[in-house]
Short mmCIF file of C-alpha atoms and ligand atoms in Angstrom, two decimals:
data_model
loop_
_atom_site.label_atom_id
_atom_site.label_comp_id
_atom_site.label_asym_id
_atom_site.label_seq_id
_atom_site.Cartn_x
_atom_site.Cartn_y
_atom_site.Cartn_z
CA UNK Q 1 17.02 -0.50 12.84
CA UNK Q 2 14.46 1.64 12.16
CA UNK Q 3 12.57 3.11 15.16
CA UNK Q 4 8.97 1.65 14.23
CA UNK Q 5 6.42 4.28 14.63
CA UNK Q 6 3.34 2.99 15.24
CA UNK Q 7 -0.39 4.16 14.03
CA UNK Q 8 -2.15 1.92 16.23
CA UNK Q 9 -1.09 3.76 18.89
CA UNK Q 10 -1.20 7.07 17.52
CA UNK Q 11 -4.86 5.89 16.49
CA UNK Q 12 -5.48 5.18 20.51
CA UNK Q 13 -4.35 8.40 21.70
CA UNK Q 14 -6.81 10.62 18.53
CA UNK Q 15 -9.58 8.63 19.46
CA UNK Q 16 -8.97 8.58 23.67
CA UNK Q 17 -9.08 12.85 22.88
CA UNK Q 18 -12.42 12.89 20.96
CA UNK Q 19 -13.79 10.56 23.92
CA UNK Q 20 -14.74 13.63 26.17
CA UNK Q 21 -15.12 15.33 22.99
CA UNK Q 22 -18.12 13.36 21.84
CA UNK Q 23 -19.64 13.31 25.29
CA UNK Q 24 -19.71 16.32 26.22
CA UNK Q 25 -21.58 17.42 22.34
CA UNK Q 26 -23.76 14.73 23.87
CA UNK Q 27 -24.35 15.77 27.36
CA UNK Q 28 -24.95 19.23 26.27
CA UNK Q 29 -27.31 18.89 22.85
CA UNK Q 30 -27.18 15.22 21.25
CA UNK Q 31 -23.31 13.14 19.68
CA UNK Q 32 -21.55 13.66 16.56
CA UNK Q 33 -22.71 12.02 13.34
CA UNK Q 34 -21.89 10.53 10.61
CA UNK Q 35 -23.66 9.78 7.40
CA UNK Q 36 -21.60 7.35 4.80
CA UNK Q 37 -22.84 6.37 1.89
CA UNK Q 38 -21.59 2.96 0.54
CA UNK Q 39 -22.54 2.79 -2.86
CA UNK Q 40 -21.89 -0.56 -5.21
CA UNK Q 41 -20.24 -4.04 -3.50
CA UNK Q 42 -16.44 -3.05 -3.81
CA UNK Q 43 -15.43 -6.03 -0.86
CA UNK Q 44 -12.47 -3.40 -0.35
CA UNK Q 45 -15.15 -0.39 0.43
CA UNK Q 46 -17.06 -2.17 2.20
CA UNK Q 47 -14.29 -3.28 4.61
CA UNK Q 48 -13.11 -0.06 5.72
CA UNK Q 49 -16.36 1.45 5.74
CA UNK Q 50 -17.11 -1.45 8.64
CA UNK Q 51 -14.21 -0.20 10.60
CA UNK Q 52 -15.03 3.54 10.01
CA UNK Q 53 -18.55 2.84 11.59
CA UNK Q 54 -16.98 0.62 14.02
CA UNK Q 55 -14.68 3.72 15.35
CA UNK Q 56 -17.76 5.32 15.75
CA UNK Q 57 -20.11 3.37 17.91
CA UNK Q 58 -16.46 2.39 19.64
CA UNK Q 59 -16.32 6.65 20.38
CA UNK Q 60 -20.49 6.85 21.30
CA UNK Q 61 -20.31 9.36 17.09
CA UNK Q 62 -24.32 8.13 16.00
CA UNK Q 63 -23.71 6.71 12.50
CA UNK Q 64 -25.73 6.47 9.62
CA UNK Q 65 -24.95 4.02 5.80
CA UNK Q 66 -26.76 4.50 3.12
CA UNK Q 67 -25.49 1.51 0.70
CA UNK Q 68 -27.01 1.93 -3.08
CA UNK Q 69 -27.06 -0.99 -5.62
CA UNK Q 70 -24.11 -0.56 -7.65
CA UNK Q 71 -26.41 0.42 -10.42
CA UNK Q 72 -27.23 3.65 -8.44
CA UNK Q 73 -26.91 7.35 -10.77
CA UNK Q 74 -25.34 10.45 -10.50
CA UNK Q 75 -29.16 11.95 -9.52
CA UNK Q 76 -30.04 9.02 -7.27
CA UNK Q 77 -26.85 9.82 -5.68
CA UNK Q 78 -27.39 13.62 -5.47
CA UNK Q 79 -30.09 12.74 -3.83
CA UNK Q 80 -28.65 11.28 -0.72
CA UNK Q 81 -26.20 13.78 -0.75
CA UNK Q 82 -28.59 16.60 -0.29
CA UNK Q 83 -30.64 14.99 2.34
CA UNK Q 84 -27.69 14.12 4.50
CA UNK Q 85 -26.89 17.93 3.91
CA UNK Q 86 -30.12 19.11 5.56
CA UNK Q 87 -30.84 16.24 8.02
CA UNK Q 88 -29.18 18.43 11.96
CA UNK Q 89 -28.43 15.22 13.75
CA UNK Q 90 -25.63 14.80 10.31
CA UNK Q 91 -22.36 16.51 10.86
CA UNK Q 92 -20.14 14.79 8.53
CA UNK Q 93 -21.03 13.05 5.13
CA UNK Q 94 -18.25 10.62 3.67
CA UNK Q 95 -18.93 9.17 0.46
CA UNK Q 96 -16.60 6.48 0.38
CA UNK Q 97 -14.64 6.12 -3.15
CA UNK Q 98 -14.27 5.21 -6.04
CA UNK Q 99 -18.26 5.23 -7.33
CA UNK Q 100 -19.88 3.20 -9.52
CA UNK Q 101 -18.07 3.94 -13.12
CA UNK Q 102 -21.15 5.41 -14.32
CA UNK Q 103 -21.27 8.08 -11.86
CA UNK Q 104 -20.06 11.70 -11.78
CA UNK Q 105 -18.06 11.48 -9.00
CA UNK Q 106 -17.02 15.31 -9.33
CA UNK Q 107 -20.72 15.99 -9.02
CA UNK Q 108 -21.37 14.10 -6.27
CA UNK Q 109 -18.44 15.07 -3.90
CA UNK Q 110 -18.97 19.12 -4.76
CA UNK Q 111 -22.60 18.86 -3.71
CA UNK Q 112 -21.52 17.49 -0.39
CA UNK Q 113 -21.86 20.80 2.41
CA UNK Q 114 -18.47 21.98 2.29
CA UNK Q 115 -18.74 22.28 6.65
CA UNK Q 116 -20.12 18.71 6.56
CA UNK Q 117 -17.28 17.64 4.19
CA UNK Q 118 -15.06 15.82 6.71
CA UNK Q 119 -12.81 13.92 3.91
CA UNK Q 120 -12.06 17.35 2.87
CA UNK Q 121 -11.48 17.94 -0.26
CA UNK Q 122 -14.64 19.60 -1.37
CA UNK Q 123 -13.24 22.69 -3.18
CA UNK Q 124 -13.86 24.87 -0.94
CA UNK Q 125 -11.86 22.98 1.38
CA UNK Q 126 -9.16 23.23 -0.40
CA UNK Q 127 -8.82 26.41 -1.18
CA UNK Q 128 -8.33 26.71 2.67
CA UNK Q 129 -5.18 23.87 2.30
CA UNK Q 130 -3.71 25.84 0.33
CA UNK Q 131 -4.83 29.30 1.80
CA UNK Q 132 -3.41 27.20 5.67
CA UNK Q 133 -6.87 28.53 7.47
CA UNK Q 134 -8.79 26.16 8.87
CA UNK Q 135 -10.87 24.23 8.18
CA UNK Q 136 -11.01 20.05 7.16
CA UNK Q 137 -7.91 18.63 6.67
CA UNK Q 138 -7.94 15.38 4.12
CA UNK Q 139 -7.93 12.70 6.65
CA UNK Q 140 -4.73 10.34 5.37
CA UNK Q 141 -1.84 13.42 4.74
CA UNK Q 142 -3.78 14.90 7.98
CA UNK Q 143 -2.99 11.25 10.49
CA UNK Q 144 0.46 11.45 9.20
CA UNK Q 145 1.57 15.09 10.34
CA UNK Q 146 -0.24 13.83 13.60
CA UNK Q 147 2.21 11.12 13.97
CA UNK Q 148 5.45 13.42 12.56
CA UNK Q 149 4.74 15.79 15.58
CA UNK Q 150 3.77 12.70 17.82
CA UNK Q 151 7.32 11.28 17.39
CA UNK Q 152 8.58 14.37 17.80
CA UNK Q 153 10.17 14.09 14.03
CA UNK Q 154 10.86 17.83 13.31
CA UNK Q 155 9.55 19.01 9.26
CA UNK Q 156 10.86 22.86 9.68
CA UNK Q 157 13.51 23.88 7.36
CA UNK Q 158 13.68 19.80 6.13
CA UNK Q 159 13.76 18.30 2.91
CA UNK Q 160 10.41 15.90 1.99
CA UNK Q 161 9.88 14.41 -1.02
CA UNK Q 162 6.17 13.04 -1.34
CA UNK Q 163 5.81 10.69 -4.57
CA UNK Q 164 2.06 9.97 -5.70
CA UNK Q 165 0.13 13.33 -6.54
CA UNK Q 166 -3.58 12.24 -5.77
CA UNK Q 167 -5.78 15.07 -4.47
CA UNK Q 168 -6.41 12.67 -1.40
CA UNK Q 169 -3.28 12.03 -0.70
CA UNK Q 170 0.41 12.98 -2.48
CA UNK Q 171 -1.57 16.81 -3.09
CA UNK Q 172 -2.66 17.59 0.12
CA UNK Q 173 0.59 16.03 1.76
CA UNK Q 174 2.91 18.15 0.25
CA UNK Q 175 0.24 21.13 1.35
CA UNK Q 176 1.38 19.83 4.87
CA UNK Q 177 4.13 19.52 4.82
CA UNK Q 178 5.09 22.48 2.86
CA UNK Q 179 2.61 24.70 5.45
CA UNK Q 180 5.05 23.44 8.09
CA UNK Q 181 7.82 24.67 6.07
CA UNK Q 182 9.91 21.45 4.91
CA UNK Q 183 11.48 21.91 1.45
CA UNK Q 184 9.74 19.60 -0.78
CA UNK Q 185 9.10 17.74 -4.74
CA UNK Q 186 6.23 15.79 -5.10
CA UNK Q 187 7.18 13.09 -7.40
CA UNK Q 188 4.78 11.02 -10.40
CA UNK Q 189 4.71 8.62 -12.58
CA UNK Q 190 6.81 11.11 -15.13
CA UNK Q 191 10.00 12.13 -12.33
CA UNK Q 192 12.98 11.54 -14.19
CA UNK Q 193 15.53 9.88 -11.85
CA UNK Q 194 12.80 9.08 -8.89
CA UNK Q 195 15.47 7.05 -6.57
CA UNK Q 196 17.75 9.94 -6.53
CA UNK Q 197 15.65 12.38 -5.68
CA UNK Q 198 13.87 10.60 -3.14
CA UNK Q 199 17.86 9.97 -1.84
CA UNK Q 200 17.14 13.74 -1.39
CA UNK Q 201 14.74 12.86 1.23
CA UNK Q 202 15.17 13.55 5.29
CA UNK Q 203 11.09 12.85 5.07
CA UNK Q 204 10.10 10.15 2.47
CA UNK Q 205 6.21 10.05 2.10
CA UNK Q 206 5.29 6.57 -0.66
CA UNK Q 207 1.67 7.40 -1.74
CA UNK Q 208 2.11 5.30 -5.12
CA UNK Q 209 0.09 1.78 -4.92
CA UNK Q 210 3.01 0.08 -5.89
CA UNK Q 211 4.46 -3.17 -4.29
CA UNK Q 212 7.51 -2.15 -2.57
CA UNK Q 213 8.32 -0.40 -5.86
CA UNK Q 214 10.53 2.04 -2.75
CA UNK Q 215 13.71 0.01 -1.78
CA UNK Q 216 16.95 0.85 -0.72
CA UNK Q 217 18.46 3.01 -3.25
CA UNK Q 218 15.30 5.43 -2.46
CA UNK Q 219 15.83 6.46 1.18
CA UNK Q 220 18.43 8.10 2.53
CA UNK Q 221 20.17 7.09 5.54
CA UNK Q 222 18.18 8.30 8.41
CA UNK Q 223 14.48 9.29 6.62
CA UNK Q 224 11.73 9.47 8.38
CA UNK Q 225 10.10 6.77 5.72
CA UNK Q 226 6.17 6.96 5.41
CA UNK Q 227 4.33 4.25 3.48
CA UNK Q 228 0.79 4.87 3.04
CA UNK Q 229 0.48 2.03 0.55
CA UNK Q 230 -1.98 -0.54 0.40
CA UNK Q 231 -1.42 -3.37 -2.23
CA UNK Q 232 -2.18 -7.18 -1.46
CA UNK Q 233 0.12 -9.04 -3.55
CA UNK Q 234 -0.36 -12.78 -4.48
CA UNK Q 235 2.10 -15.01 -6.06
CA UNK Q 236 5.18 -16.75 -4.86
CA UNK Q 237 7.29 -14.30 -7.04
CA UNK Q 238 6.38 -11.20 -5.56
CA UNK Q 239 6.61 -12.24 -1.79
CA UNK Q 240 10.01 -13.42 -1.96
CA UNK Q 241 10.47 -9.99 -4.18
CA UNK Q 242 9.78 -8.33 -1.45
CA UNK Q 243 10.30 -10.65 1.86
CA UNK Q 244 13.50 -12.28 -0.05
CA UNK Q 245 13.40 -15.97 2.14
CA UNK Q 246 11.66 -14.53 5.52
CA UNK Q 247 9.99 -18.47 6.60
CA UNK Q 248 7.62 -15.95 8.77
CA UNK Q 249 6.30 -14.15 5.67
CA UNK Q 250 6.38 -17.59 3.84
CA UNK Q 251 4.29 -19.43 6.14
CA UNK Q 252 1.97 -16.58 6.31
CA UNK Q 253 1.73 -16.37 2.93
CA UNK Q 254 0.87 -19.95 2.90
CA UNK Q 255 -2.08 -19.43 4.91
CA UNK Q 256 -3.59 -16.93 3.56
CA UNK Q 257 -3.06 -16.82 0.45
CA UNK Q 258 -2.20 -13.06 -0.27
CA UNK Q 259 -0.18 -10.85 2.06
CA UNK Q 260 -0.92 -6.17 2.55
CA UNK Q 261 2.16 -4.89 1.35
CA UNK Q 262 3.10 -1.29 1.33
CA UNK Q 263 4.52 1.05 -1.31
CA UNK Q 264 8.18 0.48 0.40
CA UNK Q 265 10.17 -2.53 1.13
CA UNK Q 266 9.78 -3.34 4.65
CA UNK Q 267 13.35 -5.19 4.68
CA UNK Q 268 15.20 -1.69 2.92
CA UNK Q 269 13.34 0.08 5.62
CA UNK Q 270 14.17 -1.72 8.35
CA UNK Q 271 17.37 -1.76 7.20
CA UNK Q 272 17.79 2.35 5.71
CA UNK Q 273 15.49 4.19 7.53
CA UNK Q 274 15.67 6.27 10.98
CA UNK Q 275 11.68 5.84 11.33
CA UNK Q 276 9.43 3.61 9.16
CA UNK Q 277 6.02 3.30 9.62
CA UNK Q 278 4.99 -0.35 8.89
CA UNK Q 279 2.02 -2.26 6.53
CA UNK Q 280 0.05 -2.84 8.13
CA UNK Q 281 -0.41 -1.27 11.32
CA UNK Q 282 1.60 2.30 10.65
CA UNK Q 283 -0.71 5.20 8.13
CA UNK Q 284 -3.67 3.18 7.52
CA UNK Q 285 -5.02 3.38 11.07
CA UNK Q 286 -4.42 6.90 11.84
CA UNK Q 287 -6.99 7.62 8.82
CA UNK Q 288 -9.61 6.38 10.73
CA UNK Q 289 -8.86 8.45 13.78
CA UNK Q 290 -8.76 11.60 11.41
CA UNK Q 291 -11.93 10.66 10.30
CA UNK Q 292 -13.99 10.67 13.97
CA UNK Q 293 -11.49 14.08 14.61
CA UNK Q 294 -12.68 15.91 11.17
CA UNK Q 295 -16.63 14.79 12.32
CA UNK Q 296 -16.01 16.00 15.87
CA UNK Q 297 -14.82 19.10 14.57
CA UNK Q 298 -18.25 19.76 11.96
CA UNK Q 299 -19.93 18.99 14.87
CA UNK Q 300 -19.08 21.49 17.45
CA UNK Q 301 -18.47 23.89 14.70
CA UNK Q 302 -22.42 23.27 14.01
CA UNK Q 303 -23.41 23.21 17.92
CA UNK Q 304 -21.58 26.06 18.21
CA UNK Q 305 -19.11 24.59 20.42
CA UNK Q 306 -15.47 25.01 19.01
CA UNK Q 307 -13.13 24.21 21.04
CA UNK Q 308 -10.03 26.06 18.73
P1 NAP D 1 -3.67 7.05 -7.19
O1 NAP D 1 -4.53 8.32 -6.60
O2 NAP D 1 -3.10 5.32 -7.43
O3 NAP D 1 -1.93 7.78 -6.86
C1 NAP D 1 -1.18 7.21 -7.45
C2 NAP D 1 0.06 7.88 -7.50
O4 NAP D 1 1.08 7.83 -7.72
C3 NAP D 1 0.38 9.08 -8.59
O5 NAP D 1 0.22 10.36 -8.93
C4 NAP D 1 0.70 8.28 -10.08
O6 NAP D 1 1.36 9.56 -10.49
C5 NAP D 1 2.18 7.75 -8.90
N1 NAP D 1 2.23 6.69 -9.65
C6 NAP D 1 2.42 5.68 -9.77
N2 NAP D 1 2.85 4.79 -10.41
C7 NAP D 1 4.10 5.53 -10.39
C8 NAP D 1 5.75 5.01 -10.02
N3 NAP D 1 6.18 3.34 -11.05
N4 NAP D 1 6.40 6.13 -9.94
C9 NAP D 1 6.28 7.08 -9.68
N5 NAP D 1 4.92 7.40 -8.57
C10 NAP D 1 4.26 6.77 -9.46
O7 NAP D 1 -3.44 6.71 -5.61
P2 NAP D 1 -3.73 6.92 -3.59
O8 NAP D 1 -5.13 7.12 -3.49
O9 NAP D 1 -2.95 8.32 -3.65
O10 NAP D 1 -3.49 6.15 -2.81
C11 NAP D 1 -2.01 5.74 -3.31
C12 NAP D 1 -1.72 4.57 -2.77
O11 NAP D 1 -2.01 4.08 -0.60
C13 NAP D 1 -2.45 3.35 -2.66
O12 NAP D 1 -1.92 1.71 -2.73
C14 NAP D 1 -3.80 3.22 -2.16
O13 NAP D 1 -4.36 2.36 -1.70
C15 NAP D 1 -3.42 3.97 -0.48
N6 NAP D 1 -3.87 4.35 0.71
C16 NAP D 1 -3.33 4.25 1.84
C17 NAP D 1 -4.74 5.13 2.32
C18 NAP D 1 -4.50 4.50 4.35
O14 NAP D 1 -5.08 4.77 5.01
N7 NAP D 1 -3.24 3.81 4.76
C19 NAP D 1 -5.32 6.74 2.19
C20 NAP D 1 -5.19 6.37 0.56
C21 NAP D 1 -4.90 5.93 -0.41
P3 NAP D 1 0.67 10.01 -11.94
O15 NAP D 1 -0.60 10.85 -11.31
O16 NAP D 1 1.65 10.32 -13.34
O17 NAP D 1 -0.69 8.60 -12.59
#
């Protein structure tokens, strides 16, 4: 039976470590500030932003939301970003993705001042990540590295497989694992013999967006399996495929009408992995914690009180 890697408890540790740093900045000059742009009316995005703003409030970080309608233009968003770039009390800028389809997302992200890029996705910061020089790292992969470190899971010298090659998760994840001296393979939708490649992994990271695609045949016995996926399933067939005859899950599904599941089959991971991040309660909480940490880092750098 796999050890459950508890993302909530690691999140709490990270936030607790941020607390005195926020207090010190507030006492010396002002609290860190985060500006969030939430464009349109995507329910999931609105939910994520609520969680991020709540985390700011809990920690004493100043936060501000700009909520343009779904019809917003690229030019209007560029103006909002520029305004946040100029505001001295804003240390971090978060543009919640996805932006509405008519918007040139790349242009908007490029307009964010790299020193305020708390998501670590500006090309300058991507360059810093590739070079392994200091800079903000994308929150989800950075959170996973913290989880591995704090659970004492050895990365150096081990085989890691990352499924997914997105700019925000898969690619930075692979780079961070490589910088910690893992031997890394990146897989994607055109990788032949996916299960066979994954079975080589001591550390398997699934960032795919396909409910429970990773099954027992992907998992090397005792591997650490990190499930980044957040997928909502809404049919009896899917519930049965993933949770088999679990009466608890059937009851939860009947009550809620849908279930949140990862990219890894949870029953298979529990049976075969050595350690496993559940969904919910695994990777999700770490992303918000690292956004807070990146915002505090940015404020310390900008106020000249760098602690690193
Ligand atoms: P994405 O941009 O859609 O990328 C998905 C990747 O998976 C792509 O590289 C794609 O390959 C690959 N893929 C798709 N189907 C595949 C298949 N059948 N076999 C192998 N590879 C396949 O997604 P993302 O933004 O990286 O997010 C991935 C998942 O993580 C989503 O469920 C998302 O909701 C979740 N997520 C969670 C958090 C969190 O905080 N927990 C944060 C971010 C994302 P190609 O490149 O060939 O298309």
